[in-house]
Coordinates of C-alpha atoms and ligand atoms in Angstrom, one line a residue:
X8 CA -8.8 25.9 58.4
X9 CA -11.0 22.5 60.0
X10 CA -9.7 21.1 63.4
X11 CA -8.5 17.5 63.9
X12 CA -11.4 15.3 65.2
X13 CA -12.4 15.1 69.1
X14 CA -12.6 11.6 70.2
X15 CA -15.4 9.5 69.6
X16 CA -16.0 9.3 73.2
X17 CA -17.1 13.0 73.6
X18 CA -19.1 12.4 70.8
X19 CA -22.5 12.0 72.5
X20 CA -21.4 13.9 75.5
X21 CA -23.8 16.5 77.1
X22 CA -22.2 19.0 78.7
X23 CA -24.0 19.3 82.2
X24 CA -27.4 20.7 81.9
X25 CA -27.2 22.4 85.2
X26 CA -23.6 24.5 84.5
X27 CA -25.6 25.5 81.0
X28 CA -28.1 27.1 83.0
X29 CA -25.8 28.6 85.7
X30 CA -24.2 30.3 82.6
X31 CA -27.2 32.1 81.1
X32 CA -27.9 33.5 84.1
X33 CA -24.5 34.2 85.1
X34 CA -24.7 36.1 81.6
X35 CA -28.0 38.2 82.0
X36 CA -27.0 39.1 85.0
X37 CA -23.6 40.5 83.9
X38 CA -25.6 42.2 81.6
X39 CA -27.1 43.8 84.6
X40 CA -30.5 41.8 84.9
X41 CA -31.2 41.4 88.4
X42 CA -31.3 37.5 87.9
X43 CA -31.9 35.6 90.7
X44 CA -30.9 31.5 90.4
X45 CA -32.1 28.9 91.9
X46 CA -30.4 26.3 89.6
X47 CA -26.8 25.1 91.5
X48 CA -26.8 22.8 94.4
X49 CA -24.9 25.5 96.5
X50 CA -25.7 24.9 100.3
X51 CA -26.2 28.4 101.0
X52 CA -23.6 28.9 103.8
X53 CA -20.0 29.9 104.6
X54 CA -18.0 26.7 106.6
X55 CA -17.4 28.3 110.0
X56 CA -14.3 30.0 110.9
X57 CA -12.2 27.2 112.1
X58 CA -12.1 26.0 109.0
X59 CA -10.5 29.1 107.3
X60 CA -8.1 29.4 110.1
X61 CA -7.0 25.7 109.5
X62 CA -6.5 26.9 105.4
X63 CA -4.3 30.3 106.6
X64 CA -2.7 28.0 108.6
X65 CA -1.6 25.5 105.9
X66 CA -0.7 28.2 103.6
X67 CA 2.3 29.4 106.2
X68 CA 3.3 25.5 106.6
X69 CA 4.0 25.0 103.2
X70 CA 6.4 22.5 102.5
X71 CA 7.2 23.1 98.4
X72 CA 6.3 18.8 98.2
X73 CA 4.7 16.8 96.9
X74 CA 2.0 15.3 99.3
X75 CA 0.7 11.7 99.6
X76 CA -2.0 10.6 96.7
X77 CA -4.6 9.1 99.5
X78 CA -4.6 12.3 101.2
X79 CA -3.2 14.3 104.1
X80 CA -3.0 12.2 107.1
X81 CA -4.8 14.8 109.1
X82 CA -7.7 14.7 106.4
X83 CA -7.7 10.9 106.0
X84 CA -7.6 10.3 109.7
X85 CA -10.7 12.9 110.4
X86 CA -12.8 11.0 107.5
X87 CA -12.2 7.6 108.9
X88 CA -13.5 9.2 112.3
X89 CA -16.3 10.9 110.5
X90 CA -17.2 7.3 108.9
X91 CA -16.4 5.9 112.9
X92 CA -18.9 8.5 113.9
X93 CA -21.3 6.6 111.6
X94 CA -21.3 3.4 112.9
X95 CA -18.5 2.8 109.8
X96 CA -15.2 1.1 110.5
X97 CA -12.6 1.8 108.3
X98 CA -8.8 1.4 108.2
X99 CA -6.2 3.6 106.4
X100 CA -6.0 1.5 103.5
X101 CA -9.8 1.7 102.5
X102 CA -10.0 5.3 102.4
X103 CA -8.8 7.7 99.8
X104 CA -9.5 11.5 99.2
X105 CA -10.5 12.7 95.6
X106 CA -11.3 15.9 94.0
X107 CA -14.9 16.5 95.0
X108 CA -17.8 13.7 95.4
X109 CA -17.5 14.2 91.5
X110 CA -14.6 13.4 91.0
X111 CA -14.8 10.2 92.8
X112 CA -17.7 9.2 91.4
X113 CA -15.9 9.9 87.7
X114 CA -12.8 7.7 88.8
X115 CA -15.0 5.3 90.3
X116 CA -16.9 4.2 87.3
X117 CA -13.4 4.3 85.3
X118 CA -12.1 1.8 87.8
X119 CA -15.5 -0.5 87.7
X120 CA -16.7 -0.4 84.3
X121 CA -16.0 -2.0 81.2
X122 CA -17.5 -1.2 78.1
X123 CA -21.3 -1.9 77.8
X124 CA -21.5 -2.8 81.4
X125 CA -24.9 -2.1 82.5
X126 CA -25.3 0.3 85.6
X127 CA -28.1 1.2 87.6
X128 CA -29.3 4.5 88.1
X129 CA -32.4 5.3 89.4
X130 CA -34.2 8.4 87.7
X131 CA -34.9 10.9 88.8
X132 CA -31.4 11.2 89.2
X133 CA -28.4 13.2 89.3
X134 CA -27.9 14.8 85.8
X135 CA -23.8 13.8 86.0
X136 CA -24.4 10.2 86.8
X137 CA -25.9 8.7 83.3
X138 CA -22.8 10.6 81.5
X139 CA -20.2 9.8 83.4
X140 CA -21.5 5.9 82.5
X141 CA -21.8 6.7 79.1
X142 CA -17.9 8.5 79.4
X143 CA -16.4 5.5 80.6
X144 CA -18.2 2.9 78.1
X145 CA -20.9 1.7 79.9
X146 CA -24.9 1.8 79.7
X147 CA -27.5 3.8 81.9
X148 CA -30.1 1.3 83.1
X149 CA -32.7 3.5 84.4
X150 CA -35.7 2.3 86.8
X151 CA -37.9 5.4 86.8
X152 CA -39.9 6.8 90.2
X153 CA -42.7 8.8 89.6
X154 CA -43.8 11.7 91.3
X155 CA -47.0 9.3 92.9
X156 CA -44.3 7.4 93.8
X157 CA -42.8 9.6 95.8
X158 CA -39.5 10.0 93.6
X159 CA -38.8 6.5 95.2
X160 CA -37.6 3.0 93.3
X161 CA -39.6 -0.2 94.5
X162 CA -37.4 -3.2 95.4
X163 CA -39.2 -4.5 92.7
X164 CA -38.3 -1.9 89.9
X165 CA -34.7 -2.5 91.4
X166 CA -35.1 -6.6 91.1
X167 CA -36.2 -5.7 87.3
X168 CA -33.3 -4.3 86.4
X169 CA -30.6 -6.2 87.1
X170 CA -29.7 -8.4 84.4
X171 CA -26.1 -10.6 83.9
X172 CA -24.6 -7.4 82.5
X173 CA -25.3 -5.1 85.7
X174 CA -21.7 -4.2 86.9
X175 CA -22.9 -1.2 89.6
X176 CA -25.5 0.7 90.9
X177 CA -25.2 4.5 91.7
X178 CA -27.3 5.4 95.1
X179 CA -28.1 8.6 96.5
X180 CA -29.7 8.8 99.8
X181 CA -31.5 11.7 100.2
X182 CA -31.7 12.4 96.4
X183 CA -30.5 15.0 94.6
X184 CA -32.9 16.3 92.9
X185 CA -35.9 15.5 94.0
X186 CA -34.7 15.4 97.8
X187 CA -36.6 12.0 98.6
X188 CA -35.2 10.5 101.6
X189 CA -35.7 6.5 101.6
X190 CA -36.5 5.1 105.1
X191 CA -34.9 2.6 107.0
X192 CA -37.1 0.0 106.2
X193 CA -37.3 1.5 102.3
X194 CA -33.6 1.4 102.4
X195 CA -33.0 -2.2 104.0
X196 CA -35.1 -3.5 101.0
X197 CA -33.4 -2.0 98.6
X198 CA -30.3 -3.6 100.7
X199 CA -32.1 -7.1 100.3
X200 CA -32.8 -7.0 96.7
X201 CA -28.5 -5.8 96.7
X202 CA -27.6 -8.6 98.7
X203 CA -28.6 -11.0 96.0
X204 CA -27.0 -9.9 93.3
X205 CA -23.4 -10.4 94.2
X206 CA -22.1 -9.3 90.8
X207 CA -22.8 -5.8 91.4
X208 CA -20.9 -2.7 93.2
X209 CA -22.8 -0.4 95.1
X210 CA -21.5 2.9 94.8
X211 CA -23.3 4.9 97.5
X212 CA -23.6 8.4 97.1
X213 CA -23.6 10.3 100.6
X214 CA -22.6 13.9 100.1
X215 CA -26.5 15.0 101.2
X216 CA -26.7 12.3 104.3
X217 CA -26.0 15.0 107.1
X218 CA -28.9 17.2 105.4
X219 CA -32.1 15.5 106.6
X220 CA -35.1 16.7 108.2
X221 CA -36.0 14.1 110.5
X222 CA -34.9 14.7 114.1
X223 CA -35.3 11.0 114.9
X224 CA -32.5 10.1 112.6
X225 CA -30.1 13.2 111.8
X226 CA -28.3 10.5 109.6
X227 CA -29.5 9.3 106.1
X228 CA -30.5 5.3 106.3
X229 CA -27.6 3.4 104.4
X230 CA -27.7 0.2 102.9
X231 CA -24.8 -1.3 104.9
X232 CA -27.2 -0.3 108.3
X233 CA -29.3 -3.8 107.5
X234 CA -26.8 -5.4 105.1
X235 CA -23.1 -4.9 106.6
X236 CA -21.9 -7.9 104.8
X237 CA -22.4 -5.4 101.4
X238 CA -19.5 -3.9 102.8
X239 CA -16.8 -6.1 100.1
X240 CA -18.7 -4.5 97.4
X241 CA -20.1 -0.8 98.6
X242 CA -18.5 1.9 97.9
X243 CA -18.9 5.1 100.1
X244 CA -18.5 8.6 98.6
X245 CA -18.3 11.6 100.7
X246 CA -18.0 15.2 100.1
X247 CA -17.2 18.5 101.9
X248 CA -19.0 20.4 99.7
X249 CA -22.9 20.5 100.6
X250 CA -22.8 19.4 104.2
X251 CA -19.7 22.5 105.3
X252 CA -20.9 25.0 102.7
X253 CA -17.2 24.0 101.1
X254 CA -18.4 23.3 97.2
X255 CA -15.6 25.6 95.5
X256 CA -12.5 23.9 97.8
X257 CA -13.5 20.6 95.6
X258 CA -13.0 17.3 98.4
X259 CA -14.7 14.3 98.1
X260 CA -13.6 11.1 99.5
X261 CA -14.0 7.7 99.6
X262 CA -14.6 4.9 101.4
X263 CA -13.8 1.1 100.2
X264 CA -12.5 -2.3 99.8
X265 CA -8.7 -2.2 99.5
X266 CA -9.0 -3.2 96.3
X267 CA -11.1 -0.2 94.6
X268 CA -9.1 2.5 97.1
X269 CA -5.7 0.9 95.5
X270 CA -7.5 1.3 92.0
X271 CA -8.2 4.7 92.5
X272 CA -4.7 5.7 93.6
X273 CA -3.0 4.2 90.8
X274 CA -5.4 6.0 88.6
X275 CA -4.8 9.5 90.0
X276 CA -0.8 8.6 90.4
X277 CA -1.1 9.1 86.8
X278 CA -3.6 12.1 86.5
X279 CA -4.5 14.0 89.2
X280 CA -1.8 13.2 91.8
X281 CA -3.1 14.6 94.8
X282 CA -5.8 17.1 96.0
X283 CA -4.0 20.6 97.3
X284 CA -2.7 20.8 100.4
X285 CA -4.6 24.2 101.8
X286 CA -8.9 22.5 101.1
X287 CA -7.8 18.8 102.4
X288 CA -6.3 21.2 105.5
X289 CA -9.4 23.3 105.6
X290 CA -11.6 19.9 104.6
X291 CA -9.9 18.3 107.7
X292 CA -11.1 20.7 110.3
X293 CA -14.2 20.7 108.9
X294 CA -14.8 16.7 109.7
X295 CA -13.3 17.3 112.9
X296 CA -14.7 20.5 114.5
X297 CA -17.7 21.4 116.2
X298 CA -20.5 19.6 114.4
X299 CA -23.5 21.8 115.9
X300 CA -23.7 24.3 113.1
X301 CA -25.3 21.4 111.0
X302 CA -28.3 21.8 113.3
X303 CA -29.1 25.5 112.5
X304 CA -28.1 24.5 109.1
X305 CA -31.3 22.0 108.5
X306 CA -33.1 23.7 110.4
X307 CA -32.8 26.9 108.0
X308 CA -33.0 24.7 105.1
X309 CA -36.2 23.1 106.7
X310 CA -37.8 26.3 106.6
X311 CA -36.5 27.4 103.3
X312 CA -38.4 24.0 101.8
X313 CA -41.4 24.3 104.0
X314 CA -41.7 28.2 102.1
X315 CA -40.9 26.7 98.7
X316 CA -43.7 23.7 99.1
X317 CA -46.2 26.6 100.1
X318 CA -45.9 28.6 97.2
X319 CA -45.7 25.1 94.4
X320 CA -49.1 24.0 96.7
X321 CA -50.6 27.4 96.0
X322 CA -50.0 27.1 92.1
X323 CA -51.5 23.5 92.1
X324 CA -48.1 21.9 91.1
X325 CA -47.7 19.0 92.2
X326 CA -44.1 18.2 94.5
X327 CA -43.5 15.2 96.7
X328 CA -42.3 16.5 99.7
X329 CA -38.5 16.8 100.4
X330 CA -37.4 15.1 103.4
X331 CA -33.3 16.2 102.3
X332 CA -31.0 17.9 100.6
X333 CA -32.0 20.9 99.7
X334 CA -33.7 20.3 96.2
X335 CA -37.5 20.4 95.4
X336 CA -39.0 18.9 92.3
X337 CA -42.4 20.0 91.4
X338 CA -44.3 18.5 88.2
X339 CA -44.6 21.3 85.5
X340 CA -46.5 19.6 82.8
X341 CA -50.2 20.8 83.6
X342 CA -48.6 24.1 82.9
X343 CA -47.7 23.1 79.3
X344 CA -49.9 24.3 76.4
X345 CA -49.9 27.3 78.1
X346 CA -48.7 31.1 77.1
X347 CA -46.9 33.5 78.6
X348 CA -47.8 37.6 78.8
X349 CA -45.0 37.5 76.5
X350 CA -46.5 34.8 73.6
X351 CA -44.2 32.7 74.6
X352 CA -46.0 28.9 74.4
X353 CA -44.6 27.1 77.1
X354 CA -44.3 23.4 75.3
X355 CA -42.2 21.5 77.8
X356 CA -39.5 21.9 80.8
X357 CA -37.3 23.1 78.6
X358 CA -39.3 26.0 77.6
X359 CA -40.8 26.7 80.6
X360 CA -37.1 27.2 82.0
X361 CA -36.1 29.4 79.5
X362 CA -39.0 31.7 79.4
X363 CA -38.9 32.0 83.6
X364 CA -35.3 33.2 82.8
X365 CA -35.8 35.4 80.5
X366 CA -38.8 37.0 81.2
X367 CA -39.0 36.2 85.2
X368 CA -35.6 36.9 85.8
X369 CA -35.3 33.1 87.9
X370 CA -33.5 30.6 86.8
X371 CA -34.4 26.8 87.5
X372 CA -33.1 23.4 86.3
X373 CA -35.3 21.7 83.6
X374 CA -36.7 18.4 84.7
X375 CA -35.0 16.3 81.6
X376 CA -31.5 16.8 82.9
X377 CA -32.3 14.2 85.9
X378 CA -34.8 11.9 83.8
X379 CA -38.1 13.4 84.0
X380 CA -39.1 16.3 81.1
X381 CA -42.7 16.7 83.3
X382 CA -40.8 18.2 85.9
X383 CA -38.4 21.1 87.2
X384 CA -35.3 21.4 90.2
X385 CA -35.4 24.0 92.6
X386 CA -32.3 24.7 94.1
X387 CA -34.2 26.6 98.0
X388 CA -31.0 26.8 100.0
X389 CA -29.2 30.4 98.7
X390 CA -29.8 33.3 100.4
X391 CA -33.4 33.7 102.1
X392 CA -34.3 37.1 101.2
X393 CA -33.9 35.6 97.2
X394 CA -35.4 32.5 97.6
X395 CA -38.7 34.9 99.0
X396 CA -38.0 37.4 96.2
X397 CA -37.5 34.1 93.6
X398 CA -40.7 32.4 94.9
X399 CA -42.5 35.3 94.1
X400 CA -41.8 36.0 90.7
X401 CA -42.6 32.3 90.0
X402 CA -45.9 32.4 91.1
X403 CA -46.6 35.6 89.1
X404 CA -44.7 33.8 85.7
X405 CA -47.1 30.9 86.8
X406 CA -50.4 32.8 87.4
X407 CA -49.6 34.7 84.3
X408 CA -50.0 31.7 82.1
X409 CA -52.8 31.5 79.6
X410 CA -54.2 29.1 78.3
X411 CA -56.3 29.6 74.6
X412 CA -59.6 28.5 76.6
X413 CA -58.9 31.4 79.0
X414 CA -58.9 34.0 76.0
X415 CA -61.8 32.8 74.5
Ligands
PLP502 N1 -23.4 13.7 93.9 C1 -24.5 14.4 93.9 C2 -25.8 13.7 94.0 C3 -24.5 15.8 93.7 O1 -25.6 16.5 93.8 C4 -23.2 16.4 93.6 C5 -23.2 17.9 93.4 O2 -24.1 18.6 93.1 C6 -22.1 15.7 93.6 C7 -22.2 14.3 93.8 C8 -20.7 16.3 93.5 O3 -20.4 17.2 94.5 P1 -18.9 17.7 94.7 O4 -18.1 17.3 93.5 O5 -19.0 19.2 94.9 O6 -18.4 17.0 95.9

């Protein structure tokens, strides 16, 4: 017996790169190897307790309804005070909640792009963002950041490639997954290049804004700081996920013109309907509690990084150095060539991946999911005793390498 056809739209689909990882190690370790993974962008931390007690609490207040597409009043009204918080101003109307930063983003480019509209994305960059383009009919234009570069795009790279076709471009200040955080003045150039090119949307990604490690400005630079008349055409997405240790409760939100929030409702009238009641309840205390655990939050994840870039400086490999988020991006390719104790040859990222899980026990993202084969993600934030215990067993994969010189 054959199956029908899938449609020509999943065709060239690739399933996300990162989840395919999570999955072999998810399934070596239920074969009881003591696996240890690095690979998914999981904070590392539990919301705190308000936040559960708001959930228990909307669990008992259960109406049986239906609830209002945008959102819960209590969460839409603590995300337009979030955004206040900001230096944002934002009315009812503009805002909308969605299921997770991913699912925004997905709806977003649905709403925005026709088919073979060109949109930005600056690599390295976010293994979901070039797919969900390509899922919705239009084409990845890619301005590449090098690792000399500091993972960053020049104004000029940005100038370069926006043509008459360019439709949007998708930002993400700090990055995942290099965790380059662009400065004010970095940012308000980008801004400037933005401002003159009034055909395009700017959809600015800023689930990892609150994770920065600069005391001086405990808040990612934004292109609307320098450029507020963007605001017709930038497009805010938020997320609970990485900032409250909240990824599994899945809400995202947005920020807008009327005109894209309205978009994205009739568009989830007739699919999603609504996000459920008990995260945009737990979401909403999150925005509107106590903030201060953030501190003790970047501060952990500050050392986390600071132990990470020791052990990639004391292997040689080369790694910008994170100023967000809670990713780290070392260059693997002078390790290529090489062999492991195994005989494995270790030919690119891909490789290199799979032999650290397999015969390391670690599991890390390969650099060609977000645009750049030379390179690897490290995911530092999970539990410190594992990152310590994960670090280690990558430097002894790494300073087990050989290379056919070193056996001659
Ligand atoms: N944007 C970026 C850059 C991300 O790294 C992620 C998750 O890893 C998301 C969006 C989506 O996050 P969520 O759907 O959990 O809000």
């Amino acid at each position: 017996m054959s199956n029908p056809a899938l449609s020509e739209r999943l065709a060239s689909l690739q399933p996300s790169p990162i989840i395919v990882v999570v999955n072999a190690a998810r399934a070596l370790k239920a074969a009881g190897k003591p696996v240890v993974s690095l690979s998914i962008g999981v904070p590392g931390f539990l919301p705190p307790a308000h936040v559960y007690e708001a959930a228990h609490k909307a669990v008992d207040a259960d109406s049986g309804d239906y609830l209002p597409g945008r959102g819960s009043p209590a969460l839409i009204s603590a995300f337009i005070a979030s955004l206040q918080q900001r230096g944002f101003t934002y009315t009812e109307t503009e805002v909308v909640a969605q299921v997770g930063g991913k699912g925004a983003l997905f709806n977003l480019l649905l709403a925005l792009i026709n088919s073979g509209d060109e949109v930005i994305v600056p690599a390295p960059y976010w293994a979901s963002y070039p797919e969900m383009v390509k899922l919705v009919g239009g084409v990845p234009v890619c301005p590449t950041a090098t690792a000399a570069n500091h993972y960053k795009i020049t104004p000029a790279q940005l100038q370069a490639a926006i043509t008459p076709n360019t439709k949007a471009i998708l930002w993400n200040n700090p990055s995942n997954p290099t965790g380059m955080l662009y400065t004010a003045a970095e940012t308000a150039a980008i801004a400037a290049v933005l401002a003159a090119a009034p055909q395009v949307w700017v959809i600015s990604d800023d689930i990892y804004d609150h994770l920065v490690f600069d005391k001086s400005a405990p808040r990612a630079a934004h292109v609307l700081d320098s450029q507020p008349q963007l605001r017709d055409r930038t497009i805010l997405v938020q997320s609970v996920s990485k900032t409250y240790g909240m990824p599994g409760w899945r809400v995202g939100m947005v920020a807008a013109p009327k005109l894209v929030t309205d978009a994205l409702l009739a568009l989830t009238s007739q699919s999603t309907t609504h996000l459920p009641a008990v995260p945009m309840a737990a979401a909403a205390a999150a925005l509107s509690g106590p903030q201060d655990f953030l501190h003790t939050q970047t501060a952990r994840l500050l050392g986390q990084r600071n132990e990470t870039l020791a052990v990639l400086q004391s292997l040689n490999l080369p790694c910008p150095t994170p100023e967000g988020a809670f990713y780290a991006f070392p260059q693997i390719a002078p390790l290529f060539g090489k062999t492991t104790p195994a005989g494995t040859k270790i030919t690119d990222d891909l490789s290199f991946c799979t032999a650290l899980l397999h015969e390391a026990l670690v599991a890390v993202v390969p650099g060609s999911a977000f645009g750049d084969g030379g390179a690897i993600r490290i995911s530092y934030a999970g539990k410190p005793e594992e990152l310590t215990e994960a670090l280690s067993r990558l430097k002894t994969f790494v300073q087990g390498l050989r290379s056919l010189a070193d056996e001659d």
